[in-house]
């Protein structure tokens, strides 16, 4: 077994892991799946810029389910 750096270990995903962003406004909105947390984060930033009152209601999460990828 090989020892890996902590930064490399944080980037390891198990197979089908992908990312969504979610908004907890009046209706809970869950985005389409993204392969990268950076891409999902960019979409969150765009959503927050468009809807200024949603700043504290939007975040990115990882998902291991089959979401129709």
CSV table of N, CA, C and O in Angstrom, one decimal:
chain,number,residue,atom,x,y,z
A,1,UNK,N,0.8,-1.2,0.0
A,1,UNK,CA,0.0,0.0,0.0
A,1,UNK,C,0.9,1.2,0.0
A,1,UNK,O,1.9,1.3,0.7
A,2,UNK,N,0.5,2.3,-0.7
A,2,UNK,CA,1.3,3.5,-0.9
A,2,UNK,C,0.7,4.6,0.0
A,2,UNK,O,-0.5,4.8,0.1
A,3,UNK,N,1.6,5.3,0.7
A,3,UNK,CA,1.2,6.4,1.5
A,3,UNK,C,1.0,7.7,0.6
A,3,UNK,O,1.8,8.0,-0.2
A,4,UNK,N,-0.1,8.4,0.8
A,4,UNK,CA,-0.4,9.6,-0.1
A,4,UNK,C,-0.5,10.8,0.8
A,4,UNK,O,-0.8,10.7,2.0
A,5,UNK,N,-0.2,11.9,0.2
A,5,UNK,CA,-0.3,13.2,0.9
A,5,UNK,C,-1.7,13.5,1.2
A,5,UNK,O,-2.6,13.1,0.5
A,6,UNK,N,-2.0,14.3,2.3
A,6,UNK,CA,-3.3,14.6,2.7
A,6,UNK,C,-4.1,15.4,1.6
A,6,UNK,O,-5.3,15.2,1.4
A,7,UNK,N,-3.4,16.2,0.9
A,7,UNK,CA,-4.1,17.0,-0.2
A,7,UNK,C,-4.5,16.1,-1.3
A,7,UNK,O,-5.6,16.2,-1.9
A,8,UNK,N,-3.7,15.1,-1.7
A,8,UNK,CA,-4.1,14.1,-2.7
A,8,UNK,C,-5.2,13.3,-2.2
A,8,UNK,O,-6.2,13.0,-3.0
A,9,UNK,N,-5.2,12.9,-0.9
A,9,UNK,CA,-6.3,12.1,-0.4
A,9,UNK,C,-7.6,12.8,-0.4
A,9,UNK,O,-8.7,12.1,-0.6
A,10,UNK,N,-7.6,14.1,-0.2
A,10,UNK,CA,-8.9,14.8,-0.3
A,10,UNK,C,-9.5,14.9,-1.6
A,10,UNK,O,-10.7,15.1,-1.8
A,11,UNK,N,-8.7,14.7,-2.7
A,11,UNK,CA,-9.2,14.7,-4.1
A,11,UNK,C,-9.7,13.4,-4.6
A,11,UNK,O,-10.3,13.3,-5.6
A,12,UNK,N,-9.5,12.3,-3.8
A,12,UNK,CA,-9.9,11.0,-4.2
A,12,UNK,C,-11.4,10.9,-4.0
A,12,UNK,O,-11.9,11.2,-3.0
A,13,UNK,N,-12.0,10.4,-5.1
A,13,UNK,CA,-13.5,10.1,-5.0
A,13,UNK,C,-13.7,8.7,-5.3
A,13,UNK,O,-13.0,8.1,-6.1
A,14,UNK,N,-14.8,8.1,-4.7
A,14,UNK,CA,-15.1,6.7,-4.8
A,14,UNK,C,-16.0,6.5,-6.0
A,14,UNK,O,-17.2,6.5,-5.8
A,15,UNK,N,-15.5,6.2,-7.1
A,15,UNK,CA,-16.3,5.8,-8.3
A,15,UNK,C,-17.3,6.8,-8.7
A,15,UNK,O,-17.0,7.7,-9.5
A,16,UNK,N,-18.5,6.7,-8.3
A,16,UNK,CA,-19.6,7.5,-8.8
A,16,UNK,C,-19.8,8.8,-8.1
A,16,UNK,O,-20.9,9.4,-8.2
A,17,UNK,N,-18.9,9.3,-7.3
A,17,UNK,CA,-19.1,10.5,-6.5
A,17,UNK,C,-19.2,11.7,-7.5
A,17,UNK,O,-18.4,11.8,-8.4
A,18,UNK,N,-20.1,12.6,-7.3
A,18,UNK,CA,-20.3,13.8,-8.0
A,18,UNK,C,-20.9,14.8,-7.1
A,18,UNK,O,-21.0,14.6,-5.9
A,19,UNK,N,-21.1,16.0,-7.6
A,19,UNK,CA,-21.5,17.2,-6.7
A,19,UNK,C,-22.8,17.8,-7.3
A,19,UNK,O,-23.0,17.9,-8.5
A,20,UNK,N,-23.6,18.3,-6.3
A,20,UNK,CA,-24.7,19.1,-6.6
A,20,UNK,C,-24.6,20.4,-5.8
A,20,UNK,O,-24.0,20.4,-4.8
A,21,UNK,N,-25.4,21.4,-6.2
A,21,UNK,CA,-25.6,22.5,-5.3
A,21,UNK,C,-27.1,22.5,-5.0
A,21,UNK,O,-27.9,22.1,-5.8
A,22,UNK,N,-27.4,23.0,-3.9
A,22,UNK,CA,-28.8,23.0,-3.4
A,22,UNK,C,-29.1,24.4,-2.8
A,22,UNK,O,-28.3,25.1,-2.2
A,23,UNK,N,-30.4,24.8,-3.0
A,23,UNK,CA,-30.9,26.1,-2.5
A,23,UNK,C,-32.1,25.8,-1.6
A,23,UNK,O,-33.1,25.2,-2.1
A,24,UNK,N,-32.0,26.3,-0.4
A,24,UNK,CA,-33.1,26.1,0.5
A,24,UNK,C,-34.0,27.4,0.6
A,24,UNK,O,-34.0,28.1,1.6
A,25,UNK,N,-34.6,27.7,-0.5
A,25,UNK,CA,-35.5,28.9,-0.5
A,25,UNK,C,-36.9,28.3,-0.2
A,25,UNK,O,-37.0,27.3,0.5
A,26,UNK,N,-38.0,28.9,-0.7
A,26,UNK,CA,-39.3,28.4,-0.4
A,26,UNK,C,-39.5,27.0,-1.0
A,26,UNK,O,-40.0,26.1,-0.3
A,27,UNK,N,-38.9,26.7,-2.2
A,27,UNK,CA,-38.9,25.4,-2.8
A,27,UNK,C,-37.4,25.0,-2.7
A,27,UNK,O,-36.5,25.7,-3.0
A,28,UNK,N,-37.2,23.8,-2.3
A,28,UNK,CA,-35.8,23.2,-2.3
A,28,UNK,C,-35.4,22.9,-3.7
A,28,UNK,O,-36.1,22.0,-4.3
A,29,UNK,N,-34.3,23.5,-4.2
A,29,UNK,CA,-33.8,23.2,-5.6
A,29,UNK,C,-32.5,22.4,-5.5
A,29,UNK,O,-31.6,22.9,-4.8
A,30,UNK,N,-32.4,21.3,-6.2
A,30,UNK,CA,-31.2,20.5,-6.3
A,30,UNK,C,-30.8,20.5,-7.7
A,30,UNK,O,-31.5,20.2,-8.6
A,31,UNK,N,-29.5,20.9,-8.0
A,31,UNK,CA,-29.0,21.1,-9.3
A,31,UNK,C,-28.8,19.7,-10.0
A,31,UNK,O,-28.8,18.7,-9.4
A,32,UNK,N,-28.4,19.8,-11.3
A,32,UNK,CA,-27.9,18.7,-12.0
A,32,UNK,C,-26.6,18.3,-11.4
A,32,UNK,O,-25.9,19.1,-10.8
A,33,UNK,N,-26.1,17.0,-11.7
A,33,UNK,CA,-24.8,16.6,-11.1
A,33,UNK,C,-23.6,17.2,-11.9
A,33,UNK,O,-23.7,17.5,-13.1
A,34,UNK,N,-22.6,17.6,-11.1
A,34,UNK,CA,-21.3,18.1,-11.7
A,34,UNK,C,-20.2,17.2,-11.3
A,34,UNK,O,-20.2,16.7,-10.2
A,35,UNK,N,-19.2,17.0,-12.2
A,35,UNK,CA,-18.1,16.1,-11.8
A,35,UNK,C,-17.1,16.8,-10.9
A,35,UNK,O,-16.4,16.1,-10.2
A,36,UNK,N,-17.1,18.1,-10.8
A,36,UNK,CA,-16.1,18.8,-10.0
A,36,UNK,C,-16.8,19.7,-9.0
A,36,UNK,O,-17.8,20.4,-9.3
A,37,UNK,N,-16.3,19.8,-7.8
A,37,UNK,CA,-16.9,20.7,-6.8
A,37,UNK,C,-16.6,22.2,-7.2
A,37,UNK,O,-17.4,23.0,-6.8
A,38,UNK,N,-15.6,22.4,-8.0
A,38,UNK,CA,-15.3,23.8,-8.4
A,38,UNK,C,-16.3,24.2,-9.4
A,38,UNK,O,-16.8,25.4,-9.3
A,39,UNK,N,-16.7,23.4,-10.3
A,39,UNK,CA,-17.8,23.7,-11.2
A,39,UNK,C,-19.1,24.0,-10.5
A,39,UNK,O,-19.8,25.0,-10.8
A,40,UNK,N,-19.4,23.2,-9.6
A,40,UNK,CA,-20.7,23.3,-8.8
A,40,UNK,C,-20.6,24.7,-8.0
A,40,UNK,O,-21.6,25.4,-7.9
A,41,UNK,N,-19.4,24.9,-7.5
A,41,UNK,CA,-19.2,26.2,-6.7
A,41,UNK,C,-19.4,27.4,-7.6
A,41,UNK,O,-19.9,28.4,-7.1
A,42,UNK,N,-18.9,27.3,-8.8
A,42,UNK,CA,-19.1,28.5,-9.8
A,42,UNK,C,-20.6,28.7,-10.0
A,42,UNK,O,-21.0,29.8,-10.1
A,43,UNK,N,-21.4,27.6,-10.1
A,43,UNK,CA,-22.8,27.8,-10.3
A,43,UNK,C,-23.5,28.4,-9.1
A,43,UNK,O,-24.4,29.1,-9.2
A,44,UNK,N,-23.0,28.0,-7.9
A,44,UNK,CA,-23.5,28.6,-6.7
A,44,UNK,C,-23.2,30.1,-6.6
A,44,UNK,O,-24.1,30.9,-6.3
A,45,UNK,N,-22.0,30.5,-7.0
A,45,UNK,CA,-21.7,31.9,-7.0
A,45,UNK,C,-22.6,32.7,-8.0
A,45,UNK,O,-23.1,33.7,-7.7
A,46,UNK,N,-22.9,32.1,-9.2
A,46,UNK,CA,-23.8,32.7,-10.1
A,46,UNK,C,-25.2,32.8,-9.6
A,46,UNK,O,-25.8,33.9,-9.7
A,47,UNK,N,-25.6,31.8,-8.9
A,47,UNK,CA,-27.0,31.8,-8.3
A,47,UNK,C,-27.1,32.9,-7.2
A,47,UNK,O,-28.0,33.6,-7.1
A,48,UNK,N,-26.0,33.0,-6.3
A,48,UNK,CA,-26.0,34.0,-5.3
A,48,UNK,C,-26.0,35.4,-5.8
A,48,UNK,O,-26.5,36.3,-5.3
A,49,UNK,N,-25.3,35.6,-6.9
A,49,UNK,CA,-25.2,36.9,-7.6
A,49,UNK,C,-26.5,37.3,-8.1
A,49,UNK,O,-27.0,38.4,-8.0
A,50,UNK,N,-27.3,36.3,-8.7
A,50,UNK,CA,-28.5,36.6,-9.3
A,50,UNK,C,-29.6,36.8,-8.3
A,50,UNK,O,-30.5,37.7,-8.4
A,51,UNK,N,-29.6,36.0,-7.2
A,51,UNK,CA,-30.6,36.1,-6.1
A,51,UNK,C,-29.9,36.4,-4.8
A,51,UNK,O,-29.5,35.6,-4.1
A,52,UNK,N,-29.7,37.7,-4.6
A,52,UNK,CA,-28.9,38.2,-3.4
A,52,UNK,C,-29.4,37.7,-2.1
A,52,UNK,O,-28.6,37.5,-1.1
A,53,UNK,N,-30.7,37.5,-1.9
A,53,UNK,CA,-31.3,37.0,-0.6
A,53,UNK,C,-31.0,35.5,-0.4
A,53,UNK,O,-31.3,35.1,0.7
A,54,UNK,N,-30.5,34.8,-1.3
A,54,UNK,CA,-30.2,33.4,-1.2
A,54,UNK,C,-28.8,33.1,-0.7
A,54,UNK,O,-28.4,31.9,-0.6
A,55,UNK,N,-28.0,34.1,-0.4
A,55,UNK,CA,-26.6,33.9,-0.1
A,55,UNK,C,-26.4,32.8,1.0
A,55,UNK,O,-25.5,32.0,0.8
A,56,UNK,N,-27.1,32.8,2.0
A,56,UNK,CA,-26.9,31.9,3.1
A,56,UNK,C,-27.8,30.6,3.0
A,56,UNK,O,-27.7,29.7,3.8
A,57,UNK,N,-28.5,30.5,1.9
A,57,UNK,CA,-29.3,29.3,1.6
A,57,UNK,C,-28.8,28.3,0.6
A,57,UNK,O,-29.5,27.3,0.3
A,58,UNK,N,-27.6,28.6,0.0
A,58,UNK,CA,-27.1,27.8,-1.1
A,58,UNK,C,-25.8,27.2,-0.7
A,58,UNK,O,-24.9,27.9,-0.1
A,59,UNK,N,-25.6,25.9,-1.0
A,59,UNK,CA,-24.3,25.3,-0.8
A,59,UNK,C,-24.1,24.1,-1.7
A,59,UNK,O,-25.0,23.6,-2.3
A,60,UNK,N,-22.9,23.6,-1.7
A,60,UNK,CA,-22.5,22.4,-2.5
A,60,UNK,C,-22.4,21.2,-1.7
A,60,UNK,O,-21.9,21.3,-0.5
A,61,UNK,N,-22.8,20.0,-2.2
A,61,UNK,CA,-22.6,18.8,-1.4
A,61,UNK,C,-22.2,17.6,-2.4
A,61,UNK,O,-22.5,17.7,-3.6
A,62,UNK,N,-21.6,16.6,-1.9
A,62,UNK,CA,-21.2,15.5,-2.7
A,62,UNK,C,-22.3,14.4,-2.6
A,62,UNK,O,-23.0,14.3,-1.6
A,63,UNK,N,-22.4,13.6,-3.7
A,63,UNK,CA,-23.5,12.6,-3.8
A,63,UNK,C,-22.9,11.4,-4.4
A,63,UNK,O,-22.1,11.4,-5.3
A,64,UNK,N,-23.3,10.2,-3.9
A,64,UNK,CA,-22.8,8.9,-4.4
A,64,UNK,C,-23.9,8.2,-5.1
A,64,UNK,O,-23.7,7.0,-5.5
A,65,UNK,N,-25.1,8.7,-5.1
A,65,UNK,CA,-26.3,8.0,-5.8
A,65,UNK,C,-26.2,8.1,-7.3
A,65,UNK,O,-25.4,8.9,-7.8
A,66,UNK,N,-27.0,7.3,-7.9
A,66,UNK,CA,-27.1,7.4,-9.4
A,66,UNK,C,-28.2,8.4,-9.7
A,66,UNK,O,-29.4,8.2,-9.7
A,67,UNK,N,-27.7,9.6,-10.1
A,67,UNK,CA,-28.6,10.7,-10.4
A,67,UNK,C,-28.8,10.9,-11.9
A,67,UNK,O,-29.0,12.1,-12.3
A,68,UNK,N,-28.8,9.9,-12.6
A,68,UNK,CA,-29.0,10.0,-14.1
A,68,UNK,C,-27.8,10.6,-14.8
A,68,UNK,O,-28.0,11.2,-15.8
A,69,UNK,N,-26.6,10.4,-14.3
A,69,UNK,CA,-25.4,10.9,-15.0
A,69,UNK,C,-25.2,10.2,-16.3
A,69,UNK,O,-25.5,9.1,-16.5
